[in-house]
Amino acid sequence: MLQAESELPARRSDMDELEEGPVEDPGRLDPRSNLRERKDELVEELELIEVNLNHPEKVLHIIKELNESIKSRLTTFLKSNIDVFTWEHTDMEGINPKISYHRLNTSPDVKPRQQRRRPLNPERYEVLAKEVDKLLKCRLHQGITLPPIGWPIPSW
């Protein structure tokens, strides 16, 4: 059973508004349009806390408006758990293998295969070697084997 146009609730008024022309306030339709103005309102003021006296550049941020007792307890807690935070990749020592580890489920009967070496641009090879050295310093990737340093770099 069809309803007459006058009986349709809000749909007709919405259509009339669209037929009249462009909307005067486009921000009303897109909530992101006034995000820049609201950004300053959303951020609270932060206070810097030095958690390591030997390294004054290592600081943490907490909200300024906190109650003094909560702020002092939070500061004490953060200072006592300073080993949890890292400021550089070298600070990350890794996860204890007793907690978690990763291994590939491969059959021990299958002989491992080595991919053939593809030529690499000398500039890219040097950049790659530097990146691998950085990762090895951080001990993030311990299973990487590189060719000897005297290995010839192809010249084009």
PDB file of C-alpha atoms in Angstrom:
ATOM      1  CA  MET A   1       0.000   0.000   0.000  1.00  0.00           C
ATOM      2  CA  LEU A   2       1.545   3.315  -1.055  1.00  0.00           C
ATOM      3  CA  GLN A   3       1.469   6.417   1.105  1.00  0.00           C
ATOM      4  CA  ALA A   4       0.820   9.861  -0.236  1.00  0.00           C
ATOM      5  CA  GLU A   5       3.804  12.234  -0.406  1.00  0.00           C
ATOM      6  CA  SER A   6       2.425  14.385   2.411  1.00  0.00           C
ATOM      7  CA  GLU A   7       2.365  11.379   4.745  1.00  0.00           C
ATOM      8  CA  LEU A   8       6.092  10.601   4.363  1.00  0.00           C
ATOM      9  CA  PRO A   9       7.726  11.824   7.587  1.00  0.00           C
ATOM     10  CA  ALA A  10      11.133  13.520   7.287  1.00  0.00           C
ATOM     11  CA  ARG A  11      12.289  12.362   3.912  1.00  0.00           C
ATOM     12  CA  ARG A  12      10.405  15.029   1.977  1.00  0.00           C
ATOM     13  CA  SER A  13      11.913  17.888   4.021  1.00  0.00           C
ATOM     14  CA  ASP A  14      15.408  16.464   3.514  1.00  0.00           C
ATOM     15  CA  MET A  15      14.847  16.320  -0.220  1.00  0.00           C
ATOM     16  CA  ASP A  16      13.524  19.900  -0.262  1.00  0.00           C
ATOM     17  CA  GLU A  17      16.687  21.092   1.491  1.00  0.00           C
ATOM     18  CA  LEU A  18      18.894  19.399  -1.095  1.00  0.00           C
ATOM     19  CA  GLU A  19      16.883  20.796  -3.988  1.00  0.00           C
ATOM     20  CA  GLU A  20      17.250  24.352  -2.666  1.00  0.00           C
ATOM     21  CA  GLY A  21      20.975  24.399  -3.415  1.00  0.00           C
ATOM     22  CA  PRO A  22      24.245  23.964  -1.578  1.00  0.00           C
ATOM     23  CA  VAL A  23      24.247  23.740   2.182  1.00  0.00           C
ATOM     24  CA  GLU A  24      25.362  26.973   3.856  1.00  0.00           C
ATOM     25  CA  ASP A  25      27.424  25.207   6.535  1.00  0.00           C
ATOM     26  CA  PRO A  26      29.444  22.354   4.990  1.00  0.00           C
ATOM     27  CA  GLY A  27      30.976  21.607   8.415  1.00  0.00           C
ATOM     28  CA  ARG A  28      27.619  20.349   9.493  1.00  0.00           C
ATOM     29  CA  LEU A  29      27.907  17.436   7.072  1.00  0.00           C
ATOM     30  CA  ASP A  30      31.575  16.555   7.590  1.00  0.00           C
ATOM     31  CA  PRO A  31      32.651  16.341  11.242  1.00  0.00           C
ATOM     32  CA  ARG A  32      36.325  16.419  10.193  1.00  0.00           C
ATOM     33  CA  SER A  33      36.060  19.921   8.738  1.00  0.00           C
ATOM     34  CA  ASN A  34      36.478  21.660  12.089  1.00  0.00           C
ATOM     35  CA  LEU A  35      38.991  19.170  13.466  1.00  0.00           C
ATOM     36  CA  ARG A  36      41.819  21.721  13.429  1.00  0.00           C
ATOM     37  CA  GLU A  37      39.862  24.099  15.645  1.00  0.00           C
ATOM     38  CA  ARG A  38      38.885  21.302  18.018  1.00  0.00           C
ATOM     39  CA  LYS A  39      42.406  19.845  18.165  1.00  0.00           C
ATOM     40  CA  ASP A  40      43.611  22.481  20.636  1.00  0.00           C
ATOM     41  CA  GLU A  41      40.614  21.866  22.863  1.00  0.00           C
ATOM     42  CA  LEU A  42      41.190  18.111  23.011  1.00  0.00           C
ATOM     43  CA  VAL A  43      44.820  18.171  24.137  1.00  0.00           C
ATOM     44  CA  GLU A  44      45.528  18.561  27.836  1.00  0.00           C
ATOM     45  CA  GLU A  45      48.600  20.332  29.146  1.00  0.00           C
ATOM     46  CA  LEU A  46      51.436  17.957  29.896  1.00  0.00           C
ATOM     47  CA  GLU A  47      54.232  18.102  32.422  1.00  0.00           C
ATOM     48  CA  LEU A  48      57.695  16.653  31.850  1.00  0.00           C
ATOM     49  CA  ILE A  49      59.072  14.247  34.432  1.00  0.00           C
ATOM     50  CA  GLU A  50      62.734  13.292  34.558  1.00  0.00           C
ATOM     51  CA  VAL A  51      62.771   9.607  35.357  1.00  0.00           C
ATOM     52  CA  ASN A  52      66.506   8.994  35.049  1.00  0.00           C
ATOM     53  CA  LEU A  53      68.884  11.479  36.670  1.00  0.00           C
ATOM     54  CA  ASN A  54      71.866  10.084  34.729  1.00  0.00           C
ATOM     55  CA  HIS A  55      70.097  10.811  31.425  1.00  0.00           C
ATOM     56  CA  PRO A  56      68.131  14.086  31.645  1.00  0.00           C
ATOM     57  CA  GLU A  57      66.974  13.769  28.019  1.00  0.00           C
ATOM     58  CA  LYS A  58      64.903  10.705  28.953  1.00  0.00           C
ATOM     59  CA  VAL A  59      61.627  12.203  30.121  1.00  0.00           C
ATOM     60  CA  LEU A  60      58.006  11.107  30.357  1.00  0.00           C
ATOM     61  CA  HIS A  61      54.871  13.229  30.055  1.00  0.00           C
ATOM     62  CA  ILE A  62      51.952  13.237  32.484  1.00  0.00           C
ATOM     63  CA  ILE A  63      48.850  15.422  32.694  1.00  0.00           C
ATOM     64  CA  LYS A  64      49.383  18.679  34.604  1.00  0.00           C
ATOM     65  CA  GLU A  65      45.890  18.753  36.121  1.00  0.00           C
ATOM     66  CA  LEU A  66      46.442  15.605  38.205  1.00  0.00           C
ATOM     67  CA  ASN A  67      46.032  15.721  41.960  1.00  0.00           C
ATOM     68  CA  GLU A  68      49.406  16.144  43.732  1.00  0.00           C
ATOM     69  CA  SER A  69      49.141  12.847  45.623  1.00  0.00           C
ATOM     70  CA  ILE A  70      48.261  10.952  42.443  1.00  0.00           C
ATOM     71  CA  LYS A  71      51.038  12.751  40.570  1.00  0.00           C
ATOM     72  CA  SER A  72      53.662  11.813  43.183  1.00  0.00           C
ATOM     73  CA  ARG A  73      52.492   8.162  43.304  1.00  0.00           C
ATOM     74  CA  LEU A  74      52.507   7.983  39.505  1.00  0.00           C
ATOM     75  CA  THR A  75      55.992   9.504  39.336  1.00  0.00           C
ATOM     76  CA  THR A  76      57.285   7.016  41.904  1.00  0.00           C
ATOM     77  CA  PHE A  77      55.694   4.150  39.998  1.00  0.00           C
ATOM     78  CA  LEU A  78      57.179   5.262  36.676  1.00  0.00           C
ATOM     79  CA  LYS A  79      60.652   5.699  38.168  1.00  0.00           C
ATOM     80  CA  SER A  80      60.538   2.259  39.775  1.00  0.00           C
ATOM     81  CA  ASN A  81      59.560   0.664  36.441  1.00  0.00           C
ATOM     82  CA  ILE A  82      61.992   2.581  34.241  1.00  0.00           C
ATOM     83  CA  ASP A  83      63.290  -0.656  32.692  1.00  0.00           C
ATOM     84  CA  VAL A  84      59.991  -1.013  30.790  1.00  0.00           C
ATOM     85  CA  PHE A  85      60.564   2.112  28.683  1.00  0.00           C
ATOM     86  CA  THR A  86      62.898   2.299  25.698  1.00  0.00           C
ATOM     87  CA  TRP A  87      64.268   5.407  24.048  1.00  0.00           C
ATOM     88  CA  GLU A  88      66.368   3.641  21.414  1.00  0.00           C
ATOM     89  CA  HIS A  89      66.296   0.298  19.633  1.00  0.00           C
ATOM     90  CA  THR A  90      69.412  -0.781  21.508  1.00  0.00           C
ATOM     91  CA  ASP A  91      67.455  -0.502  24.778  1.00  0.00           C
ATOM     92  CA  MET A  92      65.236  -3.403  23.706  1.00  0.00           C
ATOM     93  CA  GLU A  93      66.884  -6.591  24.861  1.00  0.00           C
ATOM     94  CA  GLY A  94      64.273  -8.967  23.497  1.00  0.00           C
ATOM     95  CA  ILE A  95      61.708 -11.348  24.898  1.00  0.00           C
ATOM     96  CA  ASN A  96      62.713 -14.241  27.098  1.00  0.00           C
ATOM     97  CA  PRO A  97      62.316 -17.440  25.024  1.00  0.00           C
ATOM     98  CA  LYS A  98      60.569 -19.061  28.003  1.00  0.00           C
ATOM     99  CA  ILE A  99      57.748 -16.543  27.513  1.00  0.00           C
ATOM    100  CA  SER A 100      57.414 -16.584  23.737  1.00  0.00           C
ATOM    101  CA  TYR A 101      59.337 -17.787  20.706  1.00  0.00           C
ATOM    102  CA  HIS A 102      58.800 -18.359  17.000  1.00  0.00           C
ATOM    103  CA  ARG A 103      59.805 -21.299  14.870  1.00  0.00           C
ATOM    104  CA  LEU A 104      58.872 -22.480  11.409  1.00  0.00           C
ATOM    105  CA  ASN A 105      57.012 -25.767  11.125  1.00  0.00           C
ATOM    106  CA  THR A 106      59.195 -27.483   8.555  1.00  0.00           C
ATOM    107  CA  SER A 107      59.847 -31.132   8.010  1.00  0.00           C
ATOM    108  CA  PRO A 108      63.315 -32.233   9.187  1.00  0.00           C
ATOM    109  CA  ASP A 109      63.462 -34.645   6.227  1.00  0.00           C
ATOM    110  CA  VAL A 110      63.469 -31.839   3.653  1.00  0.00           C
ATOM    111  CA  LYS A 111      66.863 -30.530   2.580  1.00  0.00           C
ATOM    112  CA  PRO A 112      67.077 -26.732   2.941  1.00  0.00           C
ATOM    113  CA  ARG A 113      67.570 -24.806  -0.269  1.00  0.00           C
ATOM    114  CA  GLN A 114      69.400 -21.578  -0.828  1.00  0.00           C
ATOM    115  CA  GLN A 115      68.101 -18.982  -3.237  1.00  0.00           C
ATOM    116  CA  ARG A 116      70.409 -17.958  -6.025  1.00  0.00           C
ATOM    117  CA  ARG A 117      72.054 -14.591  -5.613  1.00  0.00           C
ATOM    118  CA  ARG A 118      70.554 -11.848  -7.708  1.00  0.00           C
ATOM    119  CA  PRO A 119      72.742  -8.910  -8.704  1.00  0.00           C
ATOM    120  CA  LEU A 120      72.154  -5.764  -6.683  1.00  0.00           C
ATOM    121  CA  ASN A 121      72.999  -2.183  -7.516  1.00  0.00           C
ATOM    122  CA  PRO A 122      76.231  -1.239  -5.626  1.00  0.00           C
ATOM    123  CA  GLU A 123      74.642   1.810  -3.965  1.00  0.00           C
ATOM    124  CA  ARG A 124      71.711  -0.269  -2.782  1.00  0.00           C
ATOM    125  CA  TYR A 125      74.059  -2.966  -1.524  1.00  0.00           C
ATOM    126  CA  GLU A 126      75.956  -0.439   0.611  1.00  0.00           C
ATOM    127  CA  VAL A 127      72.721   0.954   2.067  1.00  0.00           C
ATOM    128  CA  LEU A 128      71.488  -2.578   2.736  1.00  0.00           C
ATOM    129  CA  ALA A 129      74.728  -3.482   4.515  1.00  0.00           C
ATOM    130  CA  LYS A 130      74.453  -0.376   6.735  1.00  0.00           C
ATOM    131  CA  GLU A 131      70.836  -1.190   7.639  1.00  0.00           C
ATOM    132  CA  VAL A 132      71.733  -4.780   8.487  1.00  0.00           C
ATOM    133  CA  ASP A 133      74.602  -3.536  10.675  1.00  0.00           C
ATOM    134  CA  LYS A 134      72.167  -1.282  12.546  1.00  0.00           C
ATOM    135  CA  LEU A 135      69.798  -4.202  13.110  1.00  0.00           C
ATOM    136  CA  LEU A 136      72.623  -6.411  14.323  1.00  0.00           C
ATOM    137  CA  LYS A 137      73.717  -3.711  16.788  1.00  0.00           C
ATOM    138  CA  CYS A 138      70.186  -3.636  18.152  1.00  0.00           C
ATOM    139  CA  ARG A 139      70.132  -7.439  18.285  1.00  0.00           C
ATOM    140  CA  LEU A 140      66.692  -7.450  16.663  1.00  0.00           C
ATOM    141  CA  HIS A 141      67.691  -9.963  13.975  1.00  0.00           C
ATOM    142  CA  GLN A 142      70.249 -12.453  15.199  1.00  0.00           C
ATOM    143  CA  GLY A 143      69.926 -15.119  12.525  1.00  0.00           C
ATOM    144  CA  ILE A 144      71.160 -13.067   9.568  1.00  0.00           C
ATOM    145  CA  THR A 145      74.244 -14.335   7.780  1.00  0.00           C
ATOM    146  CA  LEU A 146      75.985 -11.970   5.410  1.00  0.00           C
ATOM    147  CA  PRO A 147      78.600 -12.799   2.811  1.00  0.00           C
ATOM    148  CA  PRO A 148      82.196 -12.014   3.787  1.00  0.00           C
ATOM    149  CA  ILE A 149      83.226  -8.366   3.682  1.00  0.00           C
ATOM    150  CA  GLY A 150      85.651  -9.022   0.817  1.00  0.00           C
ATOM    151  CA  TRP A 151      82.777 -10.283  -1.313  1.00  0.00           C
ATOM    152  CA  PRO A 152      82.899  -8.561  -4.716  1.00  0.00           C
ATOM    153  CA  ILE A 153      80.312  -5.892  -5.382  1.00  0.00           C
ATOM    154  CA  PRO A 154      79.239  -6.074  -9.020  1.00  0.00           C
ATOM    155  CA  SER A 155      80.182  -3.093 -11.157  1.00  0.00           C
ATOM    156  CA  TRP A 156      77.781  -2.081 -13.878  1.00  0.00           C
TER     157      TRP A 156
END
